[in-house]
Amino acid sequence: DSGVTQTPKHLITATGQRVTLRCSPRSGDLSVYWYQQSLDQGLQFLIQYYNGEERAKGNILERFSAQQFPDLHSELNLSSLELGDSALYFCASSATDRGTDTQYFGPGTRLTVL
Amino acid sequence: GQQVMQIPQYQHVQEGEDFTTYCNSSTTLSNIQWYKQRPGGHPVFLIQLVKSGEVKKQKRLTFQFGEAKKNSSLHITATQTTDVGTYFCGGILTTDSWGKFQFGAGTQVVVTP
């Protein structure tokens, strides 16, 4: 158990809908990363937050947004969902905003868009 | 596109054999980290290398960071069924901000008893 929690575990929704994925980092970690894992695509970096502020952005679609709250939990909002958004979404936490920290991954949220 | 490339994408190994998986970047990396993801699981940190030419060992696993800090390798000796999973390398490109972590697509390892 990494200490990172993600809810829900599974999410099935229809195209055009909007969903929110939630992540609680390990106790004491200030940084949260979001990744998308599709088949044969590896782990695609979406966005990083540190202590409530956006710090780094990857190839995150405009339909996706994220935020980190004062209690350090983070939410990833996915809107106008398309079939291609079906994937496993991981969040990871680390102590600081530096990319040299160990990242602790949550169990992931499996999103299925029908 | 993918900035960090991993080869091979798939590796079928007989139990007891050795194999190596490679990680390459066209841009210098500040660091390289390796993670292992078991089937149905989440990535788990294995190791980090930061120095040019650095070599680290963990039991049967040997990790190396290239002299130019553009490539890395993971060598596993005497493969066991517990080595099954996907191995990801990743790091920060020196041209990117500190938090923009780039992962390779992973090497999926299947071990035949």
GROMACS .gro file of C-alpha atoms in nm:
model
  227
    1ASP     CA    1   0.000   0.000   0.000
    2SER     CA    2   0.156   0.326  -0.120
    3GLY     CA    3  -0.053   0.550   0.104
    4VAL     CA    4  -0.205   0.725  -0.198
    5THR     CA    5  -0.578   0.679  -0.239
    6GLN     CA    6  -0.786   0.725  -0.550
    7THR     CA    7  -1.161   0.718  -0.594
    8PRO     CA    8  -1.355   0.580  -0.759
    9LYS     CA    9  -1.183   0.258  -0.859
   10HIS     CA   10  -1.397   0.215  -1.168
   11LEU     CA   11  -1.607   0.461  -1.361
   12ILE     CA   12  -1.832   0.384  -1.656
   13THR     CA   13  -1.993   0.672  -1.836
   14ALA     CA   14  -2.116   0.782  -2.176
   15THR     CA   15  -1.963   1.005  -2.440
   16GLY     CA   16  -2.019   1.372  -2.380
   17GLN     CA   17  -2.037   1.336  -2.004
   18ARG     CA   18  -1.818   1.488  -1.736
   19VAL     CA   19  -1.647   1.302  -1.452
   20THR     CA   20  -1.427   1.388  -1.155
   21LEU     CA   21  -1.148   1.167  -1.031
   22ARG     CA   22  -1.016   1.218  -0.681
   23CYS     CA   23  -0.672   1.161  -0.532
   24SER     CA   24  -0.544   1.191  -0.176
   25PRO     CA   25  -0.164   1.201  -0.150
   26ARG     CA   26   0.050   1.028   0.109
   27SER     CA   27   0.062   1.202   0.441
   28GLY     CA   28   0.324   1.477   0.423
   29ASP     CA   29   0.355   1.482   0.044
   30LEU     CA   30   0.287   1.819  -0.114
   31SER     CA   31   0.306   1.727  -0.481
   32VAL     CA   32   0.050   1.542  -0.689
   33TYR     CA   33   0.101   1.414  -1.043
   34TRP     CA   34  -0.170   1.288  -1.278
   35TYR     CA   35  -0.100   1.029  -1.547
   36GLN     CA   36  -0.307   0.862  -1.814
   37GLN     CA   37  -0.229   0.502  -1.905
   38SER     CA   38  -0.381   0.366  -2.222
   39LEU     CA   39  -0.295   0.036  -2.388
   40ASP     CA   40   0.046   0.057  -2.557
   41GLN     CA   41   0.084   0.421  -2.455
   42GLY     CA   42   0.273   0.387  -2.133
   43LEU     CA   43   0.227   0.654  -1.870
   44GLN     CA   44   0.139   0.990  -2.019
   45PHE     CA   45   0.211   1.280  -1.785
   46LEU     CA   46  -0.086   1.515  -1.762
   47ILE     CA   47  -0.019   1.770  -1.490
   48GLN     CA   48   0.158   1.833  -1.161
   49TYR     CA   49   0.045   2.034  -0.862
   50TYR     CA   50   0.252   2.138  -0.567
   51ASN     CA   51   0.098   2.277  -0.251
   52GLY     CA   52  -0.208   2.398  -0.437
   53GLU     CA   53  -0.032   2.547  -0.738
   54GLU     CA   54   0.007   2.410  -1.087
   55ARG     CA   55   0.377   2.342  -1.147
   56ALA     CA   56   0.410   2.147  -1.469
   57LYS     CA   57   0.188   2.058  -1.756
   58GLY     CA   58   0.213   1.773  -2.004
   59ASN     CA   59  -0.005   1.690  -2.300
   60ILE     CA   60  -0.326   1.752  -2.112
   61LEU     CA   61  -0.629   1.813  -2.329
   62GLU     CA   62  -0.823   2.138  -2.290
   63ARG     CA   63  -1.127   1.928  -2.194
   64PHE     CA   64  -0.933   1.812  -1.888
   65SER     CA   65  -0.860   2.024  -1.585
   66ALA     CA   66  -0.725   1.963  -1.238
   67GLN     CA   67  -0.684   2.136  -0.908
   68GLN     CA   68  -0.527   2.075  -0.571
   69PHE     CA   69  -0.715   2.183  -0.263
   70PRO     CA   70  -0.586   2.330   0.067
   71ASP     CA   71  -0.601   1.985   0.228
   72LEU     CA   72  -0.374   1.871  -0.060
   73HIS     CA   73  -0.615   1.630  -0.219
   74SER     CA   74  -0.647   1.672  -0.593
   75GLU     CA   75  -0.922   1.629  -0.847
   76LEU     CA   76  -0.896   1.565  -1.219
   77ASN     CA   77  -1.200   1.678  -1.417
   78LEU     CA   78  -1.263   1.525  -1.755
   79SER     CA   79  -1.540   1.677  -1.967
   80SER     CA   80  -1.702   1.618  -2.307
   81LEU     CA   81  -1.575   1.264  -2.280
   82GLU     CA   82  -1.483   1.071  -2.591
   83LEU     CA   83  -1.431   0.700  -2.646
   84GLY     CA   84  -1.058   0.760  -2.664
   85ASP     CA   85  -1.053   0.892  -2.309
   86SER     CA   86  -1.107   0.540  -2.181
   87ALA     CA   87  -0.794   0.461  -1.984
   88LEU     CA   88  -0.646   0.402  -1.643
   89TYR     CA   89  -0.579   0.729  -1.463
   90PHE     CA   90  -0.313   0.727  -1.195
   91CYS     CA   91  -0.219   0.991  -0.951
   92ALA     CA   92   0.114   0.988  -0.776
   93SER     CA   93   0.245   1.194  -0.489
   94SER     CA   94   0.590   1.304  -0.387
   95ALA     CA   95   0.738   1.508  -0.107
   96THR     CA   96   0.840   1.816  -0.304
   97ASP     CA   97   0.795   1.959  -0.653
   98ARG     CA   98   1.126   1.826  -0.775
   99GLY     CA   99   1.123   1.551  -1.033
  100THR     CA  100   1.401   1.372  -0.846
  101ASP     CA  101   1.169   1.263  -0.568
  102THR     CA  102   1.026   0.915  -0.555
  103GLN     CA  103   0.671   0.909  -0.682
  104TYR     CA  104   0.418   0.696  -0.495
  105PHE     CA  105   0.135   0.584  -0.716
  106GLY     CA  106  -0.223   0.527  -0.619
  107PRO     CA  107  -0.420   0.221  -0.733
  108GLY     CA  108  -0.570   0.412  -1.027
  109THR     CA  109  -0.917   0.485  -1.158
  110ARG     CA  110  -1.028   0.286  -1.459
  111LEU     CA  111  -1.247   0.502  -1.680
  112THR     CA  112  -1.461   0.342  -1.947
  113VAL     CA  113  -1.643   0.570  -2.189
  114LEU     CA  114  -1.923   0.400  -2.383
  115GLY     CA  115   0.531   1.244  -2.906
  116GLN     CA  116   0.720   1.018  -2.671
  117GLN     CA  117   1.046   1.184  -2.566
  118VAL     CA  118   1.175   0.884  -2.374
  119MET     CA  119   1.187   0.562  -2.572
  120GLN     CA  120   1.211   0.211  -2.433
  121ILE     CA  121   1.311  -0.104  -2.614
  122PRO     CA  122   1.203  -0.371  -2.645
  123GLN     CA  123   0.832  -0.318  -2.599
  124TYR     CA  124   0.789  -0.686  -2.511
  125GLN     CA  125   1.038  -0.931  -2.367
  126HIS     CA  126   0.970  -1.303  -2.338
  127VAL     CA  127   1.225  -1.468  -2.115
  128GLN     CA  128   1.282  -1.825  -2.005
  129GLU     CA  129   1.312  -1.857  -1.629
  130GLY     CA  130   1.679  -1.848  -1.535
  131GLU     CA  131   1.789  -1.642  -1.836
  132ASP     CA  132   1.921  -1.287  -1.833
  133PHE     CA  133   1.780  -0.992  -2.024
  134THR     CA  134   1.828  -0.620  -2.067
  135THR     CA  135   1.583  -0.343  -2.137
  136TYR     CA  136   1.692  -0.004  -2.266
  137CYS     CA  137   1.577   0.352  -2.221
  138ASN     CA  138   1.679   0.629  -2.461
  139SER     CA  139   1.623   1.001  -2.484
  140SER     CA  140   1.731   1.246  -2.753
  141THR     CA  141   1.766   1.510  -2.482
  142THR     CA  142   1.988   1.498  -2.177
  143LEU     CA  143   1.809   1.379  -1.866
  144SER     CA  144   1.850   1.529  -1.520
  145ASN     CA  145   1.775   1.192  -1.369
  146ILE     CA  146   1.637   0.852  -1.456
  147GLN     CA  147   1.397   0.654  -1.244
  148TRP     CA  148   1.280   0.297  -1.295
  149TYR     CA  149   0.941   0.169  -1.189
  150LYS     CA  150   0.784  -0.175  -1.203
  151GLN     CA  151   0.416  -0.234  -1.260
  152ARG     CA  152   0.284  -0.581  -1.192
  153PRO     CA  153  -0.019  -0.695  -1.396
  154GLY     CA  154  -0.327  -0.523  -1.257
  155GLY     CA  155  -0.118  -0.310  -1.024
  156HIS     CA  156   0.029   0.035  -1.006
  157PRO     CA  157   0.385   0.147  -1.078
  158VAL     CA  158   0.624   0.100  -0.788
  159PHE     CA  159   0.954   0.285  -0.761
  160LEU     CA  160   1.265   0.072  -0.803
  161ILE     CA  161   1.559   0.310  -0.822
  162GLN     CA  162   1.690   0.650  -0.929
  163LEU     CA  163   2.015   0.737  -1.105
  164VAL     CA  164   2.138   1.096  -1.130
  165LYS     CA  165   2.510   1.085  -1.207
  166SER     CA  166   2.669   1.030  -1.545
  167GLY     CA  167   2.787   0.669  -1.577
  168GLU     CA  168   2.622   0.570  -1.250
  169VAL     CA  169   2.563   0.200  -1.187
  170LYS     CA  170   2.343   0.065  -0.910
  171LYS     CA  171   2.253  -0.290  -0.818
  172GLN     CA  172   1.955  -0.436  -0.640
  173LYS     CA  173   2.006  -0.810  -0.597
  174ARG     CA  174   1.963  -0.950  -0.951
  175LEU     CA  175   1.885  -0.609  -1.104
  176THR     CA  176   2.159  -0.380  -1.238
  177PHE     CA  177   2.076  -0.026  -1.344
  178GLN     CA  178   2.303   0.196  -1.548
  179PHE     CA  179   2.291   0.561  -1.652
  180GLY     CA  180   2.484   0.649  -1.966
  181GLU     CA  181   2.783   0.880  -1.973
  182ALA     CA  182   2.591   1.138  -2.176
  183LYS     CA  183   2.286   1.101  -1.948
  184LYS     CA  184   2.070   1.021  -2.249
  185ASN     CA  185   2.021   0.652  -2.196
  186SER     CA  186   1.981   0.394  -1.928
  187SER     CA  187   1.955   0.021  -1.902
  188LEU     CA  188   1.811  -0.237  -1.666
  189HIS     CA  189   1.972  -0.579  -1.668
  190ILE     CA  190   1.808  -0.869  -1.486
  191THR     CA  191   2.002  -1.187  -1.425
  192ALA     CA  192   1.857  -1.532  -1.358
  193THR     CA  193   1.502  -1.418  -1.429
  194GLN     CA  194   1.233  -1.545  -1.195
  195THR     CA  195   0.856  -1.559  -1.234
  196THR     CA  196   0.836  -1.277  -0.979
  197ASP     CA  197   1.004  -1.050  -1.236
  198VAL     CA  198   0.687  -1.051  -1.449
  199GLY     CA  199   0.551  -0.703  -1.511
  200THR     CA  200   0.609  -0.387  -1.705
  201TYR     CA  201   0.923  -0.188  -1.636
  202PHE     CA  202   0.906   0.185  -1.697
  203CYS     CA  203   1.191   0.430  -1.709
  204GLY     CA  204   1.135   0.801  -1.680
  205GLY     CA  205   1.298   1.126  -1.593
  206ILE     CA  206   1.310   1.499  -1.632
  207LEU     CA  207   1.452   1.638  -1.954
  208THR     CA  208   1.703   1.914  -1.885
  209THR     CA  209   1.499   2.134  -2.120
  210ASP     CA  210   1.181   2.089  -1.916
  211SER     CA  211   1.054   2.223  -1.586
  212TRP     CA  212   1.130   2.023  -1.273
  213GLY     CA  213   0.791   1.860  -1.243
  214LYS     CA  214   0.738   1.748  -1.603
  215PHE     CA  215   0.818   1.382  -1.567
  216GLN     CA  216   0.851   1.185  -1.892
  217PHE     CA  217   0.796   0.811  -1.888
  218GLY     CA  218   0.883   0.567  -2.161
  219ALA     CA  219   0.618   0.331  -2.295
  220GLY     CA  220   0.754   0.046  -2.085
  221THR     CA  221   0.892  -0.301  -2.145
  222GLN     CA  222   0.643  -0.575  -2.072
  223VAL     CA  223   0.823  -0.882  -1.939
  224VAL     CA  224   0.675  -1.229  -1.960
  225VAL     CA  225   0.859  -1.514  -1.793
  226THR     CA  226   0.816  -1.872  -1.905
  227PRO     CA  227   0.880  -2.133  -1.633
   0.00000   0.00000   0.00000
